[in-house]
XYZ file of C-alpha atoms in Angstrom:
431
model
C -27.852 0.952 8.542
C -30.010 3.810 9.735
C -29.920 6.863 11.975
C -32.388 6.583 14.857
C -34.106 9.247 16.925
C -34.093 8.890 20.717
C -37.586 7.427 20.692
C -36.682 4.966 17.944
C -33.642 3.818 19.918
C -35.759 3.176 23.002
C -38.373 1.283 20.997
C -35.752 -0.745 19.115
C -33.996 -1.743 22.342
C -37.313 -2.628 24.012
C -38.218 -4.892 21.087
C -34.770 -6.528 21.191
C -35.413 -7.438 24.849
C -38.970 -8.560 24.053
C -40.420 -6.142 26.624
C -43.840 -4.503 26.576
C -44.493 -0.829 27.325
C -45.830 -1.941 30.694
C -42.643 -3.922 31.406
C -40.514 -0.851 30.756
C -42.779 1.546 32.662
C -42.808 -0.574 35.821
C -43.748 1.463 38.891
C -41.770 4.485 37.685
C -44.053 5.884 34.926
C -47.113 4.895 32.912
C -46.970 2.879 29.674
C -48.539 5.906 27.975
C -45.576 8.099 28.911
C -43.177 5.564 27.437
C -45.261 5.460 24.262
C -45.094 9.269 23.931
C -41.303 9.168 24.300
C -40.981 6.400 21.700
C -43.125 8.317 19.201
C -41.096 11.486 19.707
C -44.047 13.417 21.137
C -42.395 13.854 24.527
C -38.806 14.439 25.611
C -37.731 12.479 28.708
C -36.056 14.175 31.659
C -32.520 13.156 32.556
C -33.860 11.118 35.473
C -36.249 9.246 33.168
C -33.514 8.705 30.594
C -31.252 7.179 33.228
C -34.121 4.962 34.376
C -34.762 3.785 30.803
C -31.044 3.085 30.251
C -30.891 0.973 33.407
C -34.135 -0.860 32.630
C -33.138 -1.574 29.047
C -29.551 -2.483 30.021
C -27.847 0.002 27.741
C -25.732 3.136 28.262
C -27.132 6.633 28.652
C -24.464 7.740 26.158
C -26.068 5.562 23.476
C -29.419 7.273 24.014
C -27.830 10.714 24.023
C -25.955 10.246 20.745
C -27.214 12.835 18.282
C -28.373 11.915 14.804
C -25.342 13.720 13.347
C -22.995 11.658 15.541
C -24.703 8.460 14.424
C -24.484 9.495 10.780
C -20.777 10.258 11.202
C -20.161 6.810 12.716
C -22.008 5.160 9.842
C -19.958 7.164 7.328
C -16.722 6.115 9.022
C -17.734 2.477 8.788
C -18.675 2.719 5.099
C -15.484 4.673 4.309
C -13.305 2.096 6.030
C -15.025 -0.722 4.176
C -14.532 1.219 0.923
C -10.814 1.577 1.638
C -10.473 -2.117 2.487
C -12.100 -3.043 -0.835
C -9.988 -0.542 -2.773
C -6.902 -2.182 -1.255
C -8.228 -5.637 -2.185
C -8.995 -4.554 -5.766
C -12.777 -4.985 -5.484
C -13.432 -1.557 -6.995
C -17.163 -1.834 -7.603
C -17.820 -2.970 -4.039
C -15.672 -0.071 -2.824
C -17.660 2.385 -4.937
C -20.914 1.015 -3.511
C -19.671 1.701 0.039
C -18.632 5.252 -0.968
C -22.110 5.857 -2.407
C -23.693 4.621 0.833
C -21.524 6.982 2.871
C -22.345 9.910 0.579
C -26.067 9.471 1.233
C -25.448 10.265 4.921
C -22.922 13.005 4.096
C -25.480 14.856 1.990
C -28.371 14.389 4.421
C -26.468 15.483 7.545
C -23.921 17.873 5.983
C -20.840 16.045 7.332
C -17.842 18.115 6.249
C -14.808 15.923 7.038
C -16.673 12.780 5.983
C -17.391 14.503 2.666
C -13.677 15.212 2.172
C -12.825 11.627 2.999
C -15.290 10.346 0.392
C -13.862 12.744 -2.199
C -10.420 11.302 -1.468
C -11.710 7.731 -1.829
C -13.407 8.617 -5.121
C -10.064 10.036 -6.240
C -8.348 6.762 -5.325
C -11.024 4.854 -7.247
C -10.489 7.050 -10.330
C -6.715 6.593 -10.152
C -7.153 2.823 -10.035
C -9.304 2.944 -13.188
C -6.749 5.369 -14.747
C -9.153 8.314 -14.979
C -6.414 10.651 -13.723
C -7.969 14.025 -14.571
C -11.141 13.207 -12.645
C -9.048 11.719 -9.824
C -6.988 14.866 -9.272
C -10.139 16.973 -9.390
C -11.565 14.911 -6.505
C -8.275 15.211 -4.605
C -8.214 18.995 -5.089
C -11.772 19.355 -3.779
C -10.854 17.136 -0.838
C -7.854 19.333 0.033
C -9.976 22.484 -0.090
C -12.156 21.053 2.667
C -9.135 19.904 4.695
C -7.564 23.352 4.342
C -10.699 25.160 5.479
C -10.912 22.872 8.528
C -7.176 22.656 9.399
C -7.317 18.862 9.005
C -3.631 18.225 8.303
C -3.706 14.438 8.758
C -5.873 14.315 5.646
C -3.355 16.431 3.730
C -0.493 13.971 4.203
C -2.541 10.996 3.019
C -3.784 12.944 0.005
C -0.352 14.306 -0.984
C 1.323 10.908 -0.602
C -1.236 9.127 -2.755
C -1.113 11.761 -5.504
C 2.696 11.828 -5.409
C 2.902 8.047 -5.812
C 0.397 8.121 -8.681
C 2.553 10.754 -10.458
C 5.592 8.476 -10.065
C 3.601 5.590 -11.550
C 2.798 7.749 -14.607
C 6.393 9.065 -14.933
C 5.376 12.629 -14.039
C 8.440 12.880 -11.800
C 8.733 16.683 -11.243
C 5.081 16.801 -10.156
C 5.657 13.819 -7.854
C 8.667 15.510 -6.249
C 6.653 18.676 -5.627
C 3.948 16.692 -3.798
C 6.463 14.818 -1.645
C 8.069 18.137 -0.720
C 4.614 19.358 0.346
C 4.514 16.331 2.653
C 7.998 17.058 3.951
C 6.962 20.616 4.775
C 4.174 19.366 7.056
C 6.782 17.475 9.111
C 9.310 20.315 9.032
C 6.715 22.701 10.444
C 5.816 20.217 13.208
C 2.260 19.754 11.934
C 2.691 15.976 11.392
C 4.967 13.780 13.561
C 4.606 10.193 12.210
C 8.232 9.055 11.834
C 7.462 6.048 9.624
C 5.485 8.242 7.234
C 8.375 10.705 7.112
C 10.697 7.833 6.164
C 8.397 7.035 3.244
C 8.423 10.670 2.154
C 12.239 10.650 2.144
C 12.303 7.402 0.179
C 9.980 8.677 -2.557
C 11.978 11.897 -2.810
C 15.129 9.781 -3.267
C 13.434 7.791 -6.039
C 12.156 10.950 -7.719
C 15.550 12.656 -7.710
C 17.262 9.487 -8.952
C 14.799 9.413 -11.881
C 15.772 12.923 -12.990
C 19.506 12.372 -12.515
C 19.972 14.409 -9.318
C 22.277 11.921 -7.601
C 23.291 14.406 -4.909
C 19.687 14.862 -3.752
C 18.935 11.156 -4.233
C 21.844 10.257 -1.919
C 20.728 12.831 0.642
C 17.165 11.517 0.829
C 18.270 7.872 0.622
C 20.337 8.397 3.761
C 17.446 10.192 5.500
C 15.070 7.342 4.615
C 17.546 4.754 5.871
C 17.679 6.457 9.260
C 13.909 6.361 9.696
C 12.854 2.806 8.934
C 12.115 -0.073 11.328
C 10.583 -3.509 10.882
C 6.845 -4.211 10.737
C 4.747 -7.359 11.277
C 2.460 -9.215 8.877
C -1.204 -8.819 9.867
C -3.100 -9.917 6.731
C -4.830 -13.055 8.025
C -6.082 -11.403 11.186
C -7.308 -8.412 9.191
C -9.390 -10.656 6.920
C -10.981 -12.291 9.965
C -11.860 -8.938 11.502
C -13.364 -7.750 8.200
C -15.654 -10.788 8.115
C -16.698 -10.117 11.714
C -17.432 -6.466 10.880
C -19.676 -7.440 7.977
C -21.436 -10.032 10.143
C -22.186 -7.477 12.858
C -23.346 -4.948 10.242
C -25.756 -7.542 8.809
C -27.156 -8.072 12.298
C -27.636 -4.316 12.769
C -24.970 -4.008 15.477
C -23.278 -0.839 14.238
C -21.093 -0.329 17.291
C -19.362 -3.715 16.958
C -19.225 -3.412 13.158
C -17.424 -0.093 13.483
C -15.031 -1.475 16.093
C -14.028 -4.494 14.016
C -13.834 -2.566 10.737
C -11.556 -0.019 12.434
C -9.304 -2.786 13.740
C -9.241 -4.491 10.319
C -8.386 -1.277 8.506
C -5.545 -0.611 10.934
C -4.136 -4.087 10.313
C -4.447 -3.771 6.534
C -2.672 -0.441 6.689
C 0.114 -2.116 8.661
C 0.204 -4.980 6.146
C 0.367 -2.596 3.180
C 3.028 -0.583 5.005
C 5.051 -3.767 5.517
C 4.850 -4.709 1.829
C 5.712 -1.156 0.844
C 8.543 -1.120 3.378
C 9.985 -4.337 1.900
C 9.835 -2.820 -1.587
C 11.413 0.377 -0.281
C 14.277 -1.552 1.374
C 14.864 -3.472 -1.878
C 14.940 -0.268 -3.910
C 17.120 1.506 -1.351
C 19.610 -1.320 -1.882
C 19.495 -0.690 -5.633
C 20.082 3.010 -5.033
C 23.156 2.188 -2.943
C 24.435 -0.034 -5.792
C 24.132 3.025 -8.059
C 26.204 4.925 -5.491
C 28.679 1.977 -5.417
C 28.152 1.532 -1.677
C 27.747 -2.247 -1.844
C 28.057 -2.988 1.876
C 25.131 -0.644 2.613
C 23.191 -2.162 -0.294
C 23.556 -5.659 1.204
C 22.101 -4.448 4.536
C 18.962 -3.171 2.764
C 18.594 -6.315 0.641
C 18.786 -8.462 3.775
C 16.053 -6.364 5.427
C 13.880 -6.740 2.315
C 14.565 -10.495 2.311
C 13.515 -10.798 5.957
C 10.268 -8.868 5.335
C 9.255 -10.785 2.195
C 10.214 -14.126 3.753
C 7.438 -13.760 6.334
C 4.689 -14.066 3.733
C 6.662 -15.778 0.940
C 6.131 -12.672 -1.196
C 6.647 -13.143 -4.942
C 9.378 -10.461 -4.849
C 11.582 -12.574 -2.572
C 13.469 -14.186 -5.465
C 14.182 -10.755 -6.936
C 15.746 -9.729 -3.634
C 17.966 -12.827 -3.657
C 19.051 -11.987 -7.215
C 19.956 -8.478 -6.029
C 21.905 -9.939 -3.104
C 23.851 -12.286 -5.372
C 24.655 -9.393 -7.711
C 25.924 -7.357 -4.766
C 28.109 -10.240 -3.590
C 29.760 -10.194 -7.040
C 30.791 -6.556 -6.560
C 32.071 -7.323 -3.056
C 34.012 -10.379 -4.283
C 32.120 -12.546 -1.783
C 32.222 -15.559 -4.090
C 31.120 -18.161 -1.548
C 28.034 -16.148 -0.503
C 27.229 -15.520 -4.157
C 27.440 -19.196 -5.139
C 25.323 -20.212 -2.115
C 22.653 -17.689 -3.110
C 22.666 -18.845 -6.737
C 22.349 -22.489 -5.654
C 19.359 -21.503 -3.490
C 17.735 -19.674 -6.431
C 18.279 -22.747 -8.638
C 16.007 -24.651 -6.270
C 13.273 -22.076 -5.703
C 12.767 -20.287 -9.041
C 10.051 -22.320 -10.816
C 10.439 -23.319 -14.446
C 7.431 -21.197 -15.453
C 9.115 -18.029 -14.140
C 10.826 -17.305 -17.454
C 12.119 -13.829 -16.598
C 13.381 -15.071 -13.237
C 15.343 -17.878 -14.916
C 16.722 -15.513 -17.562
C 17.927 -13.179 -14.798
C 19.471 -16.141 -12.945
C 21.355 -17.413 -16.025
C 22.657 -13.887 -16.728
C 23.826 -13.481 -13.161
C 25.519 -16.884 -13.217
C 27.321 -15.837 -16.398
C 28.653 -12.731 -14.644
C 29.696 -14.679 -11.538
C 31.541 -17.371 -13.479
C 33.196 -14.624 -15.519
C 34.478 -12.959 -12.345
C 35.916 -16.216 -10.969
C 37.530 -17.054 -14.324
C 35.357 -19.973 -15.445
C 34.817 -18.805 -19.025
C 33.184 -22.033 -20.190
C 30.415 -21.883 -17.561
C 30.037 -18.156 -18.129
C 29.390 -18.670 -21.840
C 27.125 -21.675 -21.230
C 24.866 -19.600 -18.989
C 24.738 -16.767 -21.532
C 23.672 -19.270 -24.178
C 20.998 -20.720 -21.863
C 19.677 -17.214 -21.146
C 19.688 -16.204 -24.820
C 17.921 -19.383 -25.954
C 15.258 -19.079 -23.241
C 14.620 -15.423 -24.130
C 14.442 -16.247 -27.852
C 12.111 -19.230 -27.412
C 9.714 -17.254 -25.225
C 9.766 -14.087 -27.364
C 11.546 -11.774 -24.898
C 13.398 -9.806 -27.558
C 14.631 -7.011 -25.293
C 16.235 -9.515 -22.910
C 17.647 -11.501 -25.823
C 19.199 -8.332 -27.265
C 20.855 -7.483 -23.932
C 22.267 -11.009 -23.614
C 23.651 -10.875 -27.163
C 25.527 -7.708 -26.160
C 26.949 -9.610 -23.168
C 28.065 -12.372 -25.541
C 29.577 -9.841 -27.938
C 31.636 -8.357 -25.100
C 32.628 -11.853 -23.916
C 34.023 -12.776 -27.347
C 35.698 -9.370 -27.761
C 37.465 -9.785 -24.396
C 38.654 -13.201 -25.536
C 40.080 -11.932 -28.843
C 37.299 -13.240 -31.086
C 36.494 -10.007 -32.892
C 34.587 -11.592 -35.774
C 32.224 -13.528 -33.484
C 31.826 -10.444 -31.306
C 30.685 -8.369 -34.291
C 28.219 -11.077 -35.308
C 26.540 -11.063 -31.886
C 26.548 -7.253 -31.853
C 24.869 -7.137 -35.277
C 22.236 -9.650 -34.102
C 21.559 -7.473 -31.050
C 21.153 -4.349 -33.192
C 18.743 -6.213 -35.499
C 16.628 -7.174 -32.487
C 16.639 -3.627 -31.130
C 15.493 -2.384 -34.544
C 12.613 -4.893 -34.398
C 11.405 -3.569 -31.051
C 11.958 0.073 -32.008
C 14.862 0.936 -29.719
C 17.257 2.066 -32.446
């Protein structure tokens, strides 16, 4: 991609139409005058510019675009392609697009584009776990946004940094960043309701991590009030990305930018949908912690509906959460139906999924008084965990078995299972 002067645009368009200087000049001007304009030695009048636009079948606006405007458009395209590749995990391709954009940023001194590239470099560094460099890029990005009152950039930056702090268990820092986001909404600077719902959700998660149940409940309720359903757009987004790259290869920047913008919007929606499904699932878990099981079921069902659209790998986890909730609500029929469904869909190679299913079955059969089936499922779970080397899970199941035998008056067997569990925990360094 390149930035063209007015004369270069006229010449490029003339060549595309396979026209000579004489063809373009017609009866209006001489071929020599057109040549001077194309070489940049003469500036056309507005009348001549309109004549050239009509003759070359292109808009006057295209000819009047400044070099800075063109450079900004090119940067936007490269930045969007960088973000798409960061989302897809193709980090080196993303970095190459950022480098391309930076070449135009430096040459034409594009302030907001520079901030955007700093943000994308920060995202890249976070993905490769170079956190100190990442936050340095984010800080520099925010300085530019602050100096230019570009608040939309702030919210994206704060949200990404906050989520990265949660991922690294730096919870107080994460909470502070999400409160910075909340302040932008409270002051009326940002008005995106879906984004505000995400802010509330992450604040709920942060406060739950540090044991502030009162604040976690408050923000969980606020998040619940904000969310609505989204649609899956992944396939269409991939098609539009391919079209954008095809147009870029052909030198058609305008169409490339249009399709890349559409693709990025769809990928953002798709990522929002996946994130929303995960949020609904985790909101359900938060409501289980608050012992509000009816509300938890509502969130699990929303998560199920979202993940069902694309057969997301987390769907089975949602069904396990639903079945667990049905146990608390004494909805035995719904629980058994869900467990029977999971029996069919959890593949044999999903070891952790099958361990979780056996453990849940053990709890369910215990609740309904079928002690034999309860114990059988604990044994199945323990053997599977032991055979596959999942010592932490095996230790937890042995504790379940110890409690089972204690409740049934078998103190000696209970102590044996408890001792085995402690030995395992010692092996993995938990005691």
